[in-house]
PDB file of C-alpha atoms in Angstrom:
ATOM      1  CA  HIS A   1     -28.059  21.265  15.284  1.00 62.00           C
ATOM      2  CA  GLU A   2     -27.143  21.272  12.783  1.00 65.00           C
ATOM      3  CA  ALA A   3     -27.256  24.675  10.653  1.00 74.00           C
ATOM      4  CA  GLU A   4     -29.060  24.083   7.340  1.00 71.00           C
ATOM      5  CA  TRP A   5     -26.125  24.672   5.546  1.00 70.00           C
ATOM      6  CA  GLU A   6     -23.945  21.923   7.410  1.00 74.00           C
ATOM      7  CA  ARG A   7     -27.070  19.562   5.640  1.00 73.00           C
ATOM      8  CA  THR A   8     -26.409  20.981   2.564  1.00 77.00           C
ATOM      9  CA  TYR A   9     -22.727  20.147   2.229  1.00 86.00           C
ATOM     10  CA  HIS A  10     -22.188  16.590   4.252  1.00 89.00           C
ATOM     11  CA  TRP A  11     -21.977  14.434   0.992  1.00 91.00           C
ATOM     12  CA  PRO A  12     -19.028  16.451  -0.415  1.00 92.00           C
ATOM     13  CA  PHE A  13     -17.991  17.585   3.212  1.00 94.00           C
ATOM     14  CA  MET A  14     -17.655  13.857   3.280  1.00 95.00           C
ATOM     15  CA  PHE A  15     -15.525  12.926   0.191  1.00 96.00           C
ATOM     16  CA  PHE A  16     -13.266  15.667   0.986  1.00 96.00           C
ATOM     17  CA  SER A  17     -12.410  14.004   4.000  1.00 96.00           C
ATOM     18  CA  ALA A  18     -12.274  11.595   2.002  1.00 97.00           C
ATOM     19  CA  VAL A  19      -9.028  13.149   0.550  1.00 97.00           C
ATOM     20  CA  LEU A  20      -7.608  13.937   3.368  1.00 96.00           C
ATOM     21  CA  PHE A  21      -7.647   9.902   4.790  1.00 97.00           C
ATOM     22  CA  TRP A  22      -6.052   8.740   1.016  1.00 96.00           C
ATOM     23  CA  ASN A  23      -3.976  11.737   1.129  1.00 96.00           C
ATOM     24  CA  LEU A  24      -1.794  10.597   3.952  1.00 96.00           C
ATOM     25  CA  VAL A  25      -1.785   6.570   3.644  1.00 96.00           C
ATOM     26  CA  GLY A  26      -2.670   6.325  -0.409  1.00 94.00           C
ATOM     27  CA  ALA A  27       0.155   8.980  -0.777  1.00 92.00           C
ATOM     28  CA  GLY A  28       1.783   9.233   2.630  1.00 94.00           C
ATOM     29  CA  LEU A  29       2.750   5.643   4.161  1.00 95.00           C
ATOM     30  CA  PHE A  30       2.306   4.041   0.636  1.00 95.00           C
ATOM     31  CA  GLY A  31       4.209   6.890  -1.270  1.00 93.00           C
ATOM     32  CA  PHE A  32       7.217   6.669   1.307  1.00 93.00           C
ATOM     33  CA  LEU A  33       6.669   2.429   1.318  1.00 92.00           C
ATOM     34  CA  ILE A  34       8.239   2.772  -2.461  1.00 92.00           C
ATOM     35  CA  ASN A  35       9.693   5.846  -2.704  1.00 91.00           C
ATOM     36  CA  PRO A  36      13.198   6.156  -0.497  1.00 91.00           C
ATOM     37  CA  PRO A  37      16.246   4.505  -2.981  1.00 90.00           C
ATOM     38  CA  ILE A  38      16.650   1.457  -1.981  1.00 89.00           C
ATOM     39  CA  ALA A  39      12.384   1.030  -1.832  1.00 89.00           C
ATOM     40  CA  LEU A  40      13.020   1.724  -4.278  1.00 88.00           C
ATOM     41  CA  TYR A  41      15.907  -0.172  -6.452  1.00 89.00           C
ATOM     42  CA  TYR A  42      13.745  -3.356  -4.856  1.00 89.00           C
ATOM     43  CA  MET A  43      10.151  -2.494  -5.002  1.00 89.00           C
ATOM     44  CA  GLN A  44       9.454   0.215  -8.423  1.00 87.00           C
ATOM     45  CA  GLY A  45       7.044  -1.807 -10.230  1.00 89.00           C
ATOM     46  CA  LEU A  46       6.184  -4.417  -8.218  1.00 93.00           C
ATOM     47  CA  ASN A  47       2.390  -4.528  -6.631  1.00 94.00           C
ATOM     48  CA  THR A  48       3.301  -1.907  -3.460  1.00 94.00           C
ATOM     49  CA  THR A  49       3.494   0.198  -7.177  1.00 94.00           C
ATOM     50  CA  ALA A  50      -0.156  -0.457  -7.623  1.00 94.00           C
ATOM     51  CA  ASN A  51      -1.410  -0.889  -4.074  1.00 95.00           C
ATOM     52  CA  HIS A  52       0.781   3.262  -3.713  1.00 95.00           C
ATOM     53  CA  GLY A  53      -1.100   3.996  -7.454  1.00 94.00           C
ATOM     54  CA  HIS A  54      -5.091   3.491  -6.340  1.00 94.00           C
ATOM     55  CA  ALA A  55      -5.558   4.351  -2.633  1.00 95.00           C
ATOM     56  CA  ALA A  56      -3.329   7.462  -3.913  1.00 95.00           C
ATOM     57  CA  LEU A  57      -4.940   8.385  -7.232  1.00 94.00           C
ATOM     58  CA  PHE A  58      -8.783   6.852  -6.399  1.00 94.00           C
ATOM     59  CA  GLY A  59      -8.386   8.117  -3.173  1.00 93.00           C
ATOM     60  CA  VAL A  60      -7.343  10.935  -3.480  1.00 94.00           C
ATOM     61  CA  TYR A  61      -8.707  12.823  -7.014  1.00 95.00           C
ATOM     62  CA  GLY A  62     -10.764  10.084  -7.694  1.00 96.00           C
ATOM     63  CA  MET A  63     -12.985  11.512  -3.892  1.00 96.00           C
ATOM     64  CA  LEU A  64     -11.886  15.149  -5.223  1.00 97.00           C
ATOM     65  CA  GLY A  65     -13.679  14.441  -8.384  1.00 97.00           C
ATOM     66  CA  LEU A  66     -16.630  13.019  -6.593  1.00 96.00           C
ATOM     67  CA  GLY A  67     -16.288  16.099  -3.678  1.00 96.00           C
ATOM     68  CA  LEU A  68     -16.350  18.282  -6.363  1.00 96.00           C
ATOM     69  CA  THR A  69     -19.098  17.023  -8.567  1.00 94.00           C
ATOM     70  CA  LEU A  70     -21.456  16.772  -5.345  1.00 93.00           C
ATOM     71  CA  TYR A  71     -20.429  20.257  -4.074  1.00 93.00           C
ATOM     72  CA  CYS A  72     -21.688  21.162  -7.686  1.00 92.00           C
ATOM     73  CA  MET A  73     -24.195  18.963  -8.256  1.00 89.00           C
ATOM     74  CA  ARG A  74     -25.564  20.837  -4.859  1.00 87.00           C
ATOM     75  CA  GLY A  75     -25.996  24.050  -6.800  1.00 84.00           C
ATOM     76  CA  LEU A  76     -27.910  22.707  -9.677  1.00 86.00           C
ATOM     77  CA  THR A  77     -30.014  20.618  -8.112  1.00 85.00           C
ATOM     78  CA  ASP A  78     -32.631  20.414  -5.206  1.00 82.00           C
ATOM     79  CA  VAL A  79     -30.562  19.229  -2.149  1.00 79.00           C
ATOM     80  CA  SER A  80     -34.449  18.005  -0.299  1.00 79.00           C
ATOM     81  CA  ILE A  81     -34.226  15.269  -2.770  1.00 83.00           C
ATOM     82  CA  TRP A  82     -30.892  14.184  -2.851  1.00 85.00           C
ATOM     83  CA  SER A  83     -30.955   9.319  -1.586  1.00 85.00           C
ATOM     84  CA  GLN A  84     -28.485  10.528   1.718  1.00 87.00           C
ATOM     85  CA  LYS A  85     -28.817   6.911   2.439  1.00 93.00           C
ATOM     86  CA  SER A  86     -27.942   6.018  -1.502  1.00 93.00           C
ATOM     87  CA  LEU A  87     -24.719   8.320  -0.805  1.00 94.00           C
ATOM     88  CA  LYS A  88     -23.596   6.807   2.256  1.00 96.00           C
ATOM     89  CA  ILE A  89     -23.921   3.194   1.400  1.00 97.00           C
ATOM     90  CA  ALA A  90     -21.579   5.109  -2.137  1.00 97.00           C
ATOM     91  CA  PHE A  91     -19.818   6.418   0.126  1.00 97.00           C
ATOM     92  CA  TRP A  92     -18.895   4.153   2.483  1.00 98.00           C
ATOM     93  CA  SER A  93     -18.867   1.592  -0.017  1.00 98.00           C
ATOM     94  CA  LEU A  94     -15.937   3.406  -2.002  1.00 98.00           C
ATOM     95  CA  ASN A  95     -13.640   3.843   0.821  1.00 97.00           C
ATOM     96  CA  ILE A  96     -13.947  -0.051   2.094  1.00 98.00           C
ATOM     97  CA  GLY A  97     -13.482  -1.245  -1.439  1.00 97.00           C
ATOM     98  CA  ILE A  98      -9.813   0.716  -1.814  1.00 97.00           C
ATOM     99  CA  ALA A  99      -8.899  -0.566   1.482  1.00 97.00           C
ATOM    100  CA  MET A 100      -9.676  -4.114   1.421  1.00 97.00           C
ATOM    101  CA  MET A 101      -8.196  -4.107  -2.592  1.00 96.00           C
ATOM    102  CA  THR A 102      -4.751  -2.190  -0.669  1.00 96.00           C
ATOM    103  CA  LEU A 103      -5.030  -4.552   2.036  1.00 96.00           C
ATOM    104  CA  LEU A 104      -6.071  -7.501   1.070  1.00 97.00           C
ATOM    105  CA  SER A 105      -4.630  -8.320  -1.808  1.00 96.00           C
ATOM    106  CA  LEU A 106      -2.625  -5.652  -3.431  1.00 96.00           C
ATOM    107  CA  LEU A 107      -0.335  -4.543  -0.601  1.00 96.00           C
ATOM    108  CA  PRO A 108       0.976  -8.323   1.026  1.00 97.00           C
ATOM    109  CA  GLN A 109       1.593  -9.620  -2.962  1.00 97.00           C
ATOM    110  CA  GLY A 110       4.050  -6.113  -2.781  1.00 95.00           C
ATOM    111  CA  ILE A 111       4.968  -7.640   0.263  1.00 96.00           C
ATOM    112  CA  LEU A 112       6.268 -10.542  -1.021  1.00 97.00           C
ATOM    113  CA  GLN A 113       6.749 -10.130  -4.250  1.00 96.00           C
ATOM    114  CA  THR A 114       9.756  -7.077  -2.573  1.00 95.00           C
ATOM    115  CA  TYR A 115      10.519  -9.768  -0.415  1.00 96.00           C
ATOM    116  CA  ALA A 116      11.933 -12.728  -3.496  1.00 96.00           C
ATOM    117  CA  SER A 117      13.285  -9.085  -4.995  1.00 95.00           C
ATOM    118  CA  VAL A 118      15.838  -8.563  -2.291  1.00 95.00           C
ATOM    119  CA  GLU A 119      16.347 -12.523  -2.011  1.00 96.00           C
ATOM    120  CA  HIS A 120      16.489 -13.934  -5.324  1.00 96.00           C
ATOM    121  CA  GLY A 121      15.990 -10.984  -7.964  1.00 94.00           C
ATOM    122  CA  TYR A 122      13.976  -8.022  -9.224  1.00 94.00           C
ATOM    123  CA  ALA A 123      12.753 -10.385 -12.691  1.00 95.00           C
ATOM    124  CA  TYR A 124      12.660 -13.605 -10.089  1.00 96.00           C
ATOM    125  CA  ALA A 125       9.476 -11.034  -7.812  1.00 95.00           C
ATOM    126  CA  ARG A 126       8.024 -10.023 -11.720  1.00 94.00           C
ATOM    127  CA  SER A 127       8.949 -13.760 -12.846  1.00 95.00           C
ATOM    128  CA  ALA A 128       5.902 -16.554 -14.335  1.00 96.00           C
ATOM    129  CA  GLU A 129       6.995 -18.524 -11.413  1.00 96.00           C
ATOM    130  CA  PHE A 130       6.720 -16.440  -8.889  1.00 96.00           C
ATOM    131  CA  MET A 131       3.102 -15.297  -9.549  1.00 95.00           C
ATOM    132  CA  ASP A 132       1.956 -18.924 -10.207  1.00 96.00           C
ATOM    133  CA  GLN A 133       2.632 -19.851  -6.358  1.00 96.00           C
ATOM    134  CA  PRO A 134      -0.720 -20.445  -4.426  1.00 97.00           C
ATOM    135  CA  ILE A 135      -0.109 -17.818  -2.246  1.00 97.00           C
ATOM    136  CA  ILE A 136      -0.102 -14.877  -5.409  1.00 96.00           C
ATOM    137  CA  HIS A 137      -3.213 -16.354  -6.487  1.00 97.00           C
ATOM    138  CA  LEU A 138      -4.720 -16.435  -3.054  1.00 97.00           C
ATOM    139  CA  LEU A 139      -4.109 -12.866  -2.311  1.00 97.00           C
ATOM    140  CA  VAL A 140      -5.387 -12.091  -6.772  1.00 96.00           C
ATOM    141  CA  TRP A 141      -8.720 -14.092  -5.290  1.00 97.00           C
ATOM    142  CA  MET A 142      -9.135 -11.988  -2.297  1.00 97.00           C
ATOM    143  CA  ARG A 143      -8.834  -8.797  -4.217  1.00 96.00           C
ATOM    144  CA  VAL A 144     -12.493 -10.077  -5.368  1.00 97.00           C
ATOM    145  CA  PRO A 145     -14.551  -8.845  -2.703  1.00 97.00           C
ATOM    146  CA  GLY A 146     -12.885  -5.304  -2.309  1.00 97.00           C
ATOM    147  CA  ASP A 147     -13.780  -5.272  -5.792  1.00 97.00           C
ATOM    148  CA  THR A 148     -17.152  -6.295  -5.688  1.00 98.00           C
ATOM    149  CA  ILE A 149     -18.065  -3.481  -2.433  1.00 98.00           C
ATOM    150  CA  PHE A 150     -16.392  -0.330  -4.359  1.00 97.00           C
ATOM    151  CA  SER A 151     -18.481  -1.283  -7.339  1.00 98.00           C
ATOM    152  CA  ILE A 152     -21.170  -1.293  -5.562  1.00 98.00           C
ATOM    153  CA  GLY A 153     -20.374   2.267  -4.484  1.00 97.00           C
ATOM    154  CA  ALA A 154     -19.709   3.118  -7.847  1.00 97.00           C
ATOM    155  CA  LEU A 155     -22.989   1.363  -8.719  1.00 97.00           C
ATOM    156  CA  LEU A 156     -25.143   3.435  -6.336  1.00 97.00           C
ATOM    157  CA  LEU A 157     -23.089   6.755  -6.764  1.00 96.00           C
ATOM    158  CA  ALA A 158     -23.777   6.697 -10.861  1.00 95.00           C
ATOM    159  CA  TRP A 159     -27.562   6.041  -9.845  1.00 94.00           C
ATOM    160  CA  PHE A 160     -28.067   8.703  -7.373  1.00 91.00           C
ATOM    161  CA  VAL A 161     -26.991  10.924 -10.273  1.00 90.00           C
ATOM    162  CA  LEU A 162     -28.851   9.847 -12.552  1.00 91.00           C
ATOM    163  CA  ARG A 163     -31.994   9.948 -10.679  1.00 88.00           C
ATOM    164  CA  LEU A 164     -31.528  13.014 -10.115  1.00 86.00           C
ATOM    165  CA  TRP A 165     -31.111  14.177 -14.043  1.00 82.00           C
ATOM    166  CA  ILE A 166     -34.095  11.496 -14.864  1.00 85.00           C
ATOM    167  CA  ALA A 167     -36.608  11.173 -12.609  1.00 74.00           C
ATOM    168  CA  PRO A 168     -36.558  13.069  -9.218  1.00 71.00           C
ATOM    169  CA  LYS A 169     -38.554  12.818  -6.607  1.00 69.00           C
ATOM    170  CA  LYS A 170     -39.168  12.886  -2.880  1.00 65.00           C
ATOM    171  CA  ASN A 171     -36.961  11.023   0.499  1.00 58.00           C
TER     172      ASN A 171
END
C-alpha cells in the first residue's frame, strides 16, 4: 500500500539512506579509528586514512550528490519511465563496491601498516620494503572485485541518466 509520493521518491530516499549508513561507518567508525591522538601518531597517512576517505567522502558526499541528482531529475523527467531495475542494481553495486573496497583491501592493509608502524616505525610502514610483501600485493589485488562492482554501478547509473535525456522510453 505504497503511496504515489513514496514510489516517485523511492530512489532518492534510498541514496539518502546510504548517506546515513556511510556517515555512521565511513565518517564515524573509520574516522574515529584514525583520529584519537595516539592513533594519529601511528596511523595518519596509512591506508587507514584512505579507508576512511573512501567510505566517508564517496559514501557520504557521493551518495548525497546522487540522491540530490535523482531528486531533481524526478521533477525534470517523467518518473514513470525510470528503470527501477537499473537504479536498484546501480544503488546496490555502488554500496557493495565501496564496502568491498574498504573491508577487503584498504582496512586490512591499514591494519597491517599500523602494526608495522608501532613495531618498526612510521617510515617502515610506508616503505617500498613493506609495501612489496606478498600479503600487501594480495590485498591490493583484493580491491579489484570491489572496484569492478562499483564501476558497474557507476556506469549503470550514468547510462540510466543518459537514457532519460536522449531516448526516454516506457519500461
